[in-house]
PDB file of C-alpha atoms in Angstrom:
ATOM      1  CA  UNK T1211    -172.213  40.659 -66.831  1.00  0.00           C
ATOM      2  CA  UNK T1212    -171.739  37.200 -68.323  1.00  0.00           C
ATOM      3  CA  UNK T1213    -171.164  38.752 -71.736  1.00  0.00           C
ATOM      4  CA  UNK T1214    -168.534  41.100 -70.266  1.00  0.00           C
ATOM      5  CA  UNK T1215    -166.722  38.162 -68.678  1.00  0.00           C
ATOM      6  CA  UNK T1216    -166.896  36.287 -71.985  1.00  0.00           C
ATOM      7  CA  UNK T1217    -165.548  39.311 -73.834  1.00  0.00           C
ATOM      8  CA  UNK T1218    -162.704  39.734 -71.367  1.00  0.00           C
ATOM      9  CA  UNK T1219    -161.809  36.060 -71.748  1.00  0.00           C
ATOM     10  CA  UNK T1220    -161.691  36.466 -75.535  1.00  0.00           C
ATOM     11  CA  UNK T1221    -159.431  39.491 -75.214  1.00  0.00           C
ATOM     12  CA  UNK T1222    -157.134  37.615 -72.835  1.00  0.00           C
ATOM     13  CA  UNK T1223    -156.949  34.640 -75.205  1.00  0.00           C
ATOM     14  CA  UNK T1224    -156.203  36.997 -78.112  1.00  0.00           C
ATOM     15  CA  UNK T1225    -153.382  38.565 -76.064  1.00  0.00           C
ATOM     16  CA  UNK T1226    -151.851  35.134 -75.469  1.00  0.00           C
ATOM     17  CA  UNK T1227    -152.008  34.176 -79.116  1.00  0.00           C
ATOM     18  CA  UNK T1228    -150.588  37.439 -80.427  1.00  0.00           C
ATOM     19  CA  UNK T1229    -147.961  38.164 -77.793  1.00  0.00           C
ATOM     20  CA  UNK T1230    -146.901  35.071 -75.909  1.00  0.00           C
ATOM     21  CA  UNK T1231    -147.453  31.863 -77.858  1.00  0.00           C
ATOM     22  CA  UNK T1232    -145.465  32.736 -80.999  1.00  0.00           C
ATOM     23  CA  UNK T1233    -142.663  33.989 -78.806  1.00  0.00           C
ATOM     24  CA  UNK T1234    -141.933  30.503 -77.396  1.00  0.00           C
ATOM     25  CA  UNK T1235    -143.708  28.166 -79.798  1.00  0.00           C
ATOM     26  CA  UNK T1236    -142.330  24.639 -79.586  1.00  0.00           C
ATOM     27  CA  UNK T1237    -140.234  25.291 -76.477  1.00  0.00           C
ATOM     28  CA  UNK T1238    -140.577  23.597 -73.072  1.00  0.00           C
ATOM     29  CA  UNK T1239    -139.592  25.033 -69.670  1.00  0.00           C
ATOM     30  CA  UNK T1240    -135.973  24.376 -68.687  1.00  0.00           C
ATOM     31  CA  UNK T1241    -133.832  24.963 -65.610  1.00  0.00           C
ATOM     32  CA  UNK T1242    -131.648  28.056 -65.615  1.00  0.00           C
ATOM     33  CA  UNK T1243    -127.882  27.418 -65.820  1.00  0.00           C
ATOM     34  CA  UNK T1244    -125.832  27.511 -62.617  1.00  0.00           C
ATOM     35  CA  UNK T1245    -122.874  29.887 -62.442  1.00  0.00           C
ATOM     36  CA  UNK T1246    -120.754  27.399 -60.478  1.00  0.00           C
ATOM     37  CA  UNK T1247    -121.244  24.799 -63.244  1.00  0.00           C
ATOM     38  CA  UNK T1248    -120.275  27.420 -65.811  1.00  0.00           C
ATOM     39  CA  UNK T1249    -117.111  28.276 -63.880  1.00  0.00           C
ATOM     40  CA  UNK T1250    -116.165  24.601 -63.536  1.00  0.00           C
ATOM     41  CA  UNK T1251    -116.196  24.358 -67.326  1.00  0.00           C
ATOM     42  CA  UNK T1252    -114.383  27.549 -68.333  1.00  0.00           C
ATOM     43  CA  UNK T1253    -112.068  28.545 -65.457  1.00  0.00           C
ATOM     44  CA  UNK T1254    -108.752  27.010 -66.565  1.00  0.00           C
ATOM     45  CA  UNK T1255    -105.615  27.767 -68.539  1.00  0.00           C
ATOM     46  CA  UNK T1256    -105.905  27.790 -72.329  1.00  0.00           C
ATOM     47  CA  UNK T1257    -103.294  27.522 -75.087  1.00  0.00           C
ATOM     48  CA  UNK T1258    -103.368  30.726 -77.123  1.00  0.00           C
ATOM     49  CA  UNK T1259    -102.166  30.937 -80.746  1.00  0.00           C
ATOM     50  CA  UNK T1260     -99.805  31.501 -82.361  1.00  0.00           C
ATOM     51  CA  UNK T1261     -97.217  30.597 -79.704  1.00  0.00           C
ATOM     52  CA  UNK T1262     -99.259  28.090 -77.723  1.00  0.00           C
ATOM     53  CA  UNK T1263     -98.422  29.768 -74.420  1.00  0.00           C
ATOM     54  CA  UNK T1264    -101.036  29.324 -71.712  1.00  0.00           C
ATOM     55  CA  UNK T1265    -103.275  32.134 -70.495  1.00  0.00           C
ATOM     56  CA  UNK T1266    -105.826  31.755 -67.688  1.00  0.00           C
ATOM     57  CA  UNK T1267    -109.512  32.435 -67.363  1.00  0.00           C
ATOM     58  CA  UNK T1268    -109.820  33.426 -63.705  1.00  0.00           C
ATOM     59  CA  UNK T1269    -112.640  33.697 -61.228  1.00  0.00           C
ATOM     60  CA  UNK T1270    -113.235  37.184 -59.845  1.00  0.00           C
ATOM     61  CA  UNK T1271    -114.143  37.186 -56.167  1.00  0.00           C
ATOM     62  CA  UNK T1272    -115.869  39.955 -54.252  1.00  0.00           C
ATOM     63  CA  UNK T1273    -113.630  41.904 -51.909  1.00  0.00           C
ATOM     64  CA  UNK T1274    -116.201  41.421 -49.178  1.00  0.00           C
ATOM     65  CA  UNK T1275    -117.766  38.037 -48.542  1.00  0.00           C
ATOM     66  CA  UNK T1276    -115.619  36.016 -50.941  1.00  0.00           C
ATOM     67  CA  UNK T1277    -118.456  35.154 -53.347  1.00  0.00           C
ATOM     68  CA  UNK T1278    -117.592  34.629 -57.009  1.00  0.00           C
ATOM     69  CA  UNK T1279    -118.704  37.730 -58.872  1.00  0.00           C
ATOM     70  CA  UNK T1280    -117.640  36.820 -62.406  1.00  0.00           C
ATOM     71  CA  UNK T1281    -114.732  35.735 -64.599  1.00  0.00           C
ATOM     72  CA  UNK T1282    -111.854  37.479 -66.374  1.00  0.00           C
ATOM     73  CA  UNK T1283    -111.104  36.352 -69.916  1.00  0.00           C
ATOM     74  CA  UNK T1284    -107.663  35.734 -71.439  1.00  0.00           C
ATOM     75  CA  UNK T1285    -105.549  38.863 -72.148  1.00  0.00           C
ATOM     76  CA  UNK T1286    -106.192  38.663 -75.901  1.00  0.00           C
ATOM     77  CA  UNK T1287    -109.775  39.554 -75.040  1.00  0.00           C
ATOM     78  CA  UNK T1288    -108.424  42.758 -73.436  1.00  0.00           C
ATOM     79  CA  UNK T1289    -108.721  41.179 -69.970  1.00  0.00           C
ATOM     80  CA  UNK T1290    -112.453  41.449 -70.447  1.00  0.00           C
ATOM     81  CA  UNK T1291    -114.272  41.208 -67.112  1.00  0.00           C
ATOM     82  CA  UNK T1292    -117.591  39.370 -67.266  1.00  0.00           C
ATOM     83  CA  UNK T1293    -119.763  40.152 -64.252  1.00  0.00           C
ATOM     84  CA  UNK T1294    -122.540  37.672 -63.500  1.00  0.00           C
ATOM     85  CA  UNK T1295    -124.745  40.639 -62.536  1.00  0.00           C
ATOM     86  CA  UNK T1296    -124.409  42.074 -66.060  1.00  0.00           C
ATOM     87  CA  UNK T1297    -127.763  41.549 -67.814  1.00  0.00           C
ATOM     88  CA  UNK T1298    -125.977  41.232 -71.168  1.00  0.00           C
ATOM     89  CA  UNK T1299    -123.848  38.286 -69.978  1.00  0.00           C
ATOM     90  CA  UNK T1300    -125.696  35.027 -70.699  1.00  0.00           C
ATOM     91  CA  UNK T1301    -123.887  31.836 -69.660  1.00  0.00           C
ATOM     92  CA  UNK T1302    -124.494  28.080 -69.841  1.00  0.00           C
ATOM     93  CA  UNK T1303    -123.500  25.051 -67.748  1.00  0.00           C
ATOM     94  CA  UNK T1304    -121.185  23.739 -70.484  1.00  0.00           C
ATOM     95  CA  UNK T1305    -118.934  26.828 -70.333  1.00  0.00           C
ATOM     96  CA  UNK T1306    -120.445  28.567 -73.354  1.00  0.00           C
ATOM     97  CA  UNK T1307    -121.385  32.225 -72.969  1.00  0.00           C
ATOM     98  CA  UNK T1308    -122.572  35.262 -74.912  1.00  0.00           C
ATOM     99  CA  UNK T1309    -121.874  38.862 -73.959  1.00  0.00           C
ATOM    100  CA  UNK T1310    -123.270  41.964 -75.583  1.00  0.00           C
ATOM    101  CA  UNK T1311    -125.400  45.040 -74.990  1.00  0.00           C
ATOM    102  CA  UNK T1312    -128.968  44.899 -73.725  1.00  0.00           C
ATOM    103  CA  UNK T1313    -129.903  47.997 -75.731  1.00  0.00           C
ATOM    104  CA  UNK T1314    -128.543  48.942 -79.157  1.00  0.00           C
ATOM    105  CA  UNK T1315    -127.940  52.601 -79.962  1.00  0.00           C
ATOM    106  CA  UNK T1316    -127.516  53.238 -83.721  1.00  0.00           C
ATOM    107  CA  UNK T1317    -125.138  56.128 -82.986  1.00  0.00           C
ATOM    108  CA  UNK T1318    -122.708  53.890 -81.065  1.00  0.00           C
ATOM    109  CA  UNK T1319    -120.582  50.856 -81.890  1.00  0.00           C
ATOM    110  CA  UNK T1320    -120.736  47.782 -79.645  1.00  0.00           C
ATOM    111  CA  UNK T1321    -118.574  44.781 -78.825  1.00  0.00           C
ATOM    112  CA  UNK T1322    -120.042  41.274 -78.850  1.00  0.00           C
ATOM    113  CA  UNK T1323    -118.180  38.285 -77.461  1.00  0.00           C
ATOM    114  CA  UNK T1324    -119.051  34.600 -77.529  1.00  0.00           C
ATOM    115  CA  UNK T1325    -117.172  31.572 -76.248  1.00  0.00           C
ATOM    116  CA  UNK T1326    -118.338  28.182 -77.503  1.00  0.00           C
ATOM    117  CA  UNK T1327    -117.291  25.077 -75.600  1.00  0.00           C
ATOM    118  CA  UNK T1328    -116.585  22.293 -78.072  1.00  0.00           C
ATOM    119  CA  UNK T1329    -115.686  18.627 -77.706  1.00  0.00           C
ATOM    120  CA  UNK T1330    -112.257  17.395 -76.549  1.00  0.00           C
ATOM    121  CA  UNK T1331    -111.491  20.229 -74.072  1.00  0.00           C
ATOM    122  CA  UNK T1332    -111.624  22.860 -76.772  1.00  0.00           C
ATOM    123  CA  UNK T1333    -113.359  26.206 -77.144  1.00  0.00           C
ATOM    124  CA  UNK T1334    -113.762  28.845 -79.831  1.00  0.00           C
ATOM    125  CA  UNK T1335    -113.653  32.514 -78.804  1.00  0.00           C
ATOM    126  CA  UNK T1336    -115.349  34.990 -81.142  1.00  0.00           C
ATOM    127  CA  UNK T1337    -115.138  38.775 -80.725  1.00  0.00           C
ATOM    128  CA  UNK T1338    -116.856  41.262 -83.015  1.00  0.00           C
ATOM    129  CA  UNK T1339    -117.217  45.043 -83.137  1.00  0.00           C
ATOM    130  CA  UNK T1340    -120.581  46.100 -84.524  1.00  0.00           C
ATOM    131  CA  UNK T1341    -120.272  49.458 -86.231  1.00  0.00           C
ATOM    132  CA  UNK T1342    -122.831  52.146 -86.980  1.00  0.00           C
ATOM    133  CA  UNK T1343    -123.301  50.604 -90.427  1.00  0.00           C
ATOM    134  CA  UNK T1344    -125.112  47.706 -88.678  1.00  0.00           C
ATOM    135  CA  UNK T1345    -122.371  45.316 -89.833  1.00  0.00           C
ATOM    136  CA  UNK T1346    -119.322  43.983 -88.029  1.00  0.00           C
ATOM    137  CA  UNK T1347    -116.412  46.271 -88.846  1.00  0.00           C
ATOM    138  CA  UNK T1348    -113.895  43.827 -87.349  1.00  0.00           C
ATOM    139  CA  UNK T1349    -113.843  40.384 -85.791  1.00  0.00           C
ATOM    140  CA  UNK T1350    -111.412  38.019 -84.073  1.00  0.00           C
ATOM    141  CA  UNK T1351    -111.776  34.232 -83.894  1.00  0.00           C
ATOM    142  CA  UNK T1352    -109.493  32.038 -81.773  1.00  0.00           C
ATOM    143  CA  UNK T1353    -109.363  28.255 -81.346  1.00  0.00           C
ATOM    144  CA  UNK T1354    -108.255  27.558 -77.769  1.00  0.00           C
ATOM    145  CA  UNK T1355    -107.308  24.075 -76.505  1.00  0.00           C
ATOM    146  CA  UNK T1356    -107.508  23.646 -72.742  1.00  0.00           C
ATOM    147  CA  UNK T1357    -104.135  23.219 -71.023  1.00  0.00           C
ATOM    148  CA  UNK T1358    -104.096  19.658 -69.676  1.00  0.00           C
ATOM    149  CA  UNK T1359    -101.474  17.195 -68.508  1.00  0.00           C
ATOM    150  CA  UNK T1360     -99.846  15.685 -71.602  1.00  0.00           C
ATOM    151  CA  UNK T1361     -97.082  13.177 -72.145  1.00  0.00           C
ATOM    152  CA  UNK T1362     -94.053  14.273 -74.125  1.00  0.00           C
ATOM    153  CA  UNK T1363     -93.206  12.573 -77.392  1.00  0.00           C
ATOM    154  CA  UNK T1364     -89.472  12.194 -78.025  1.00  0.00           C
ATOM    155  CA  UNK T1365     -88.817  14.687 -75.272  1.00  0.00           C
ATOM    156  CA  UNK T1366     -90.913  17.403 -76.966  1.00  0.00           C
ATOM    157  CA  UNK T1367     -94.247  18.590 -75.609  1.00  0.00           C
ATOM    158  CA  UNK T1368     -96.212  19.446 -78.755  1.00  0.00           C
ATOM    159  CA  UNK T1369     -99.486  21.348 -78.954  1.00  0.00           C
ATOM    160  CA  UNK T1370    -101.843  20.936 -81.864  1.00  0.00           C
ATOM    161  CA  UNK T1371    -102.736  24.557 -82.622  1.00  0.00           C
ATOM    162  CA  UNK T1372    -105.197  24.981 -85.454  1.00  0.00           C
ATOM    163  CA  UNK T1373    -106.811  27.905 -87.189  1.00  0.00           C
ATOM    164  CA  UNK T1374    -110.473  28.682 -87.810  1.00  0.00           C
ATOM    165  CA  UNK T1375    -111.705  29.420 -91.299  1.00  0.00           C
ATOM    166  CA  UNK T1376    -113.983  32.452 -91.096  1.00  0.00           C
ATOM    167  CA  UNK T1377    -117.024  32.178 -93.355  1.00  0.00           C
ATOM    168  CA  UNK T1378    -119.655  34.784 -94.142  1.00  0.00           C
ATOM    169  CA  UNK T1379    -122.651  33.008 -92.611  1.00  0.00           C
ATOM    170  CA  UNK T1380    -123.703  29.858 -90.793  1.00  0.00           C
ATOM    171  CA  UNK T1381    -123.314  26.654 -92.845  1.00  0.00           C
ATOM    172  CA  UNK T1382    -126.138  24.223 -93.460  1.00  0.00           C
ATOM    173  CA  UNK T1383    -126.541  22.152 -90.276  1.00  0.00           C
ATOM    174  CA  UNK T1384    -129.143  20.062 -88.464  1.00  0.00           C
ATOM    175  CA  UNK T1385    -130.135  21.423 -85.042  1.00  0.00           C
ATOM    176  CA  UNK T1386    -130.492  18.782 -82.311  1.00  0.00           C
ATOM    177  CA  UNK T1387    -131.111  21.056 -79.336  1.00  0.00           C
ATOM    178  CA  UNK T1388    -131.933  24.693 -78.628  1.00  0.00           C
ATOM    179  CA  UNK T1389    -131.929  26.551 -75.325  1.00  0.00           C
ATOM    180  CA  UNK T1390    -133.700  29.892 -75.289  1.00  0.00           C
ATOM    181  CA  UNK T1391    -133.457  32.661 -72.712  1.00  0.00           C
ATOM    182  CA  UNK T1392    -136.190  35.296 -72.876  1.00  0.00           C
ATOM    183  CA  UNK T1393    -138.420  37.475 -70.759  1.00  0.00           C
ATOM    184  CA  UNK T1394    -141.828  36.045 -69.733  1.00  0.00           C
ATOM    185  CA  UNK T1395    -143.469  38.722 -71.893  1.00  0.00           C
ATOM    186  CA  UNK T1396    -141.941  40.226 -75.053  1.00  0.00           C
ATOM    187  CA  UNK T1397    -142.910  43.675 -73.797  1.00  0.00           C
ATOM    188  CA  UNK T1398    -140.841  43.452 -70.612  1.00  0.00           C
ATOM    189  CA  UNK T1399    -137.413  45.116 -70.496  1.00  0.00           C
ATOM    190  CA  UNK T1400    -134.519  42.651 -70.406  1.00  0.00           C
ATOM    191  CA  UNK T1401    -133.503  41.625 -66.870  1.00  0.00           C
ATOM    192  CA  UNK T1402    -131.543  38.388 -66.862  1.00  0.00           C
ATOM    193  CA  UNK T1403    -132.459  37.326 -63.328  1.00  0.00           C
ATOM    194  CA  UNK T1404    -136.159  37.481 -64.275  1.00  0.00           C
ATOM    195  CA  UNK T1405    -135.706  35.676 -67.582  1.00  0.00           C
ATOM    196  CA  UNK T1406    -137.390  32.443 -68.570  1.00  0.00           C
ATOM    197  CA  UNK T1407    -135.396  29.452 -69.848  1.00  0.00           C
ATOM    198  CA  UNK T1408    -136.776  27.007 -72.375  1.00  0.00           C
ATOM    199  CA  UNK T1409    -135.508  24.095 -74.472  1.00  0.00           C
ATOM    200  CA  UNK T1410    -136.485  22.693 -77.844  1.00  0.00           C
ATOM    201  CA  UNK T1411    -135.313  19.279 -79.032  1.00  0.00           C
ATOM    202  CA  UNK T1412    -137.181  18.833 -82.316  1.00  0.00           C
ATOM    203  CA  UNK T1413    -134.636  18.374 -85.117  1.00  0.00           C
ATOM    204  CA  UNK T1414    -134.639  20.835 -87.999  1.00  0.00           C
ATOM    205  CA  UNK T1415    -132.169  22.237 -90.513  1.00  0.00           C
ATOM    206  CA  UNK T1416    -130.891  25.810 -90.470  1.00  0.00           C
ATOM    207  CA  UNK T1417    -128.067  27.861 -91.951  1.00  0.00           C
ATOM    208  CA  UNK T1418    -127.081  28.835 -95.444  1.00  0.00           C
ATOM    209  CA  UNK T1419    -125.973  26.495 -98.215  1.00  0.00           C
ATOM    210  CA  UNK T1420    -122.341  27.528 -97.878  1.00  0.00           C
ATOM    211  CA  UNK T1421    -119.323  25.281 -98.269  1.00  0.00           C
ATOM    212  CA  UNK T1422    -119.025  22.669 -95.541  1.00  0.00           C
ATOM    213  CA  UNK T1423    -115.951  20.913 -94.202  1.00  0.00           C
ATOM    214  CA  UNK T1424    -112.640  21.714 -95.871  1.00  0.00           C
ATOM    215  CA  UNK T1425    -110.573  18.632 -95.225  1.00  0.00           C
ATOM    216  CA  UNK T1426    -107.841  19.704 -97.658  1.00  0.00           C
ATOM    217  CA  UNK T1427    -106.153  21.946 -95.081  1.00  0.00           C
ATOM    218  CA  UNK T1428    -105.188  20.059 -91.898  1.00  0.00           C
ATOM    219  CA  UNK T1429    -104.570  23.353 -90.082  1.00  0.00           C
ATOM    220  CA  UNK T1430    -108.212  24.398 -90.369  1.00  0.00           C
ATOM    221  CA  UNK T1431    -110.117  22.798 -87.506  1.00  0.00           C
ATOM    222  CA  UNK T1432    -113.264  24.915 -87.443  1.00  0.00           C
ATOM    223  CA  UNK T1433    -115.542  26.948 -89.668  1.00  0.00           C
ATOM    224  CA  UNK T1434    -116.592  30.058 -87.753  1.00  0.00           C
ATOM    225  CA  UNK T1435    -118.884  32.996 -88.434  1.00  0.00           C
ATOM    226  CA  UNK T1436    -119.604  36.422 -86.927  1.00  0.00           C
ATOM    227  CA  UNK T1437    -122.689  37.780 -88.648  1.00  0.00           C
ATOM    228  CA  UNK T1438    -125.159  40.655 -88.236  1.00  0.00           C
ATOM    229  CA  UNK T1439    -128.472  40.550 -90.126  1.00  0.00           C
ATOM    230  CA  UNK T1440    -131.844  42.295 -89.982  1.00  0.00           C
ATOM    231  CA  UNK T1441    -130.255  45.758 -89.808  1.00  0.00           C
ATOM    232  CA  UNK T1442    -127.944  44.676 -86.983  1.00  0.00           C
ATOM    233  CA  UNK T1443    -130.744  43.300 -84.779  1.00  0.00           C
ATOM    234  CA  UNK T1444    -129.860  39.610 -85.244  1.00  0.00           C
ATOM    235  CA  UNK T1445    -126.350  38.657 -84.115  1.00  0.00           C
ATOM    236  CA  UNK T1446    -125.119  35.158 -85.022  1.00  0.00           C
ATOM    237  CA  UNK T1447    -121.794  33.843 -83.725  1.00  0.00           C
ATOM    238  CA  UNK T1448    -120.975  30.176 -84.159  1.00  0.00           C
ATOM    239  CA  UNK T1449    -118.476  27.503 -85.066  1.00  0.00           C
ATOM    240  CA  UNK T1450    -118.446  24.055 -86.688  1.00  0.00           C
ATOM    241  CA  UNK T1451    -115.764  21.410 -86.196  1.00  0.00           C
ATOM    242  CA  UNK T1452    -114.512  20.181 -89.577  1.00  0.00           C
ATOM    243  CA  UNK T1453    -113.593  16.719 -88.291  1.00  0.00           C
ATOM    244  CA  UNK T1454    -116.557  15.756 -86.091  1.00  0.00           C
ATOM    245  CA  UNK T1455    -119.201  18.008 -87.664  1.00  0.00           C
ATOM    246  CA  UNK T1456    -120.204  19.417 -84.258  1.00  0.00           C
ATOM    247  CA  UNK T1457    -121.883  22.833 -84.478  1.00  0.00           C
ATOM    248  CA  UNK T1458    -122.646  25.411 -81.790  1.00  0.00           C
ATOM    249  CA  UNK T1459    -124.150  28.813 -82.364  1.00  0.00           C
ATOM    250  CA  UNK T1460    -125.426  31.707 -80.254  1.00  0.00           C
ATOM    251  CA  UNK T1461    -128.100  33.987 -81.704  1.00  0.00           C
ATOM    252  CA  UNK T1462    -128.991  37.277 -80.005  1.00  0.00           C
ATOM    253  CA  UNK T1463    -132.202  38.867 -81.291  1.00  0.00           C
ATOM    254  CA  UNK T1464    -133.147  42.521 -80.808  1.00  0.00           C
ATOM    255  CA  UNK T1465    -136.359  44.377 -81.580  1.00  0.00           C
ATOM    256  CA  UNK T1466    -136.288  48.167 -81.898  1.00  0.00           C
ATOM    257  CA  UNK T1467    -132.887  48.065 -80.244  1.00  0.00           C
ATOM    258  CA  UNK T1468    -134.092  46.045 -77.230  1.00  0.00           C
ATOM    259  CA  UNK T1469    -132.703  42.559 -76.523  1.00  0.00           C
ATOM    260  CA  UNK T1470    -135.545  40.033 -76.847  1.00  0.00           C
ATOM    261  CA  UNK T1471    -133.971  36.588 -76.645  1.00  0.00           C
ATOM    262  CA  UNK T1472    -130.711  34.632 -76.697  1.00  0.00           C
ATOM    263  CA  UNK T1473    -130.702  31.144 -78.218  1.00  0.00           C
ATOM    264  CA  UNK T1474    -127.955  28.531 -78.089  1.00  0.00           C
ATOM    265  CA  UNK T1475    -128.191  26.016 -80.912  1.00  0.00           C
ATOM    266  CA  UNK T1476    -126.323  22.711 -81.088  1.00  0.00           C
ATOM    267  CA  UNK T1477    -126.224  20.237 -83.923  1.00  0.00           C
ATOM    268  CA  UNK T1478    -124.185  18.693 -86.730  1.00  0.00           C
ATOM    269  CA  UNK T1479    -123.160  19.628 -90.237  1.00  0.00           C
ATOM    270  CA  UNK T1480    -125.197  18.066 -93.045  1.00  0.00           C
TER     271      UNK T1480
END
């Protein structure tokens, strides 16, 4: 009986090592983001290129009860409705979010959308259509300044609209912080409300050795990438500010078509 208990303990320990520990190695438990904090950061009017006219991100309220059910993106995102009950919609307190499918079907194309909140009341919106070839067949990247009260210069209210430079993959940058969202066990189907949140603050370098900041063009404010690797099961969408070096990236990882984790990385260009 003692030997059976010892054997069961060894099997349980082996299960932890093989299935659970590598899945969250180096991460510490973290509090889940709050949807009201997310809304406070993203619900606003945003200047949209090329004209600079303002378009709103609105809260969507339930018809009964008045609770906030989600948000509606700017019209250039096809008035995309993001429901907080959608398991593929992962949001963060800072206003950053990632939206995509929970299950990938190789016979179908999918839309992925990421909004990255950057410094100085600025965000970068990235939209990509993943085709059956397991690569993005099209992508859209927009730099959106938040509409704020500004003083006019010489009677003219100017808006500094800049363009992103789309690059093929993430540049070389040092990660300062990571926040991971995953299921408690890698074998569980993805249900966002049951997910586990973790953080990792050990600095390390990631990305490819691509060209860094291009200061020769004052109209280029950000380097941005929409990338699918590992046969379409690793989706990377990120942006780097060419002036400050700030980097944010969202990585969605799938295994056999099933969403396994979503990681938000923050750091600086090196």
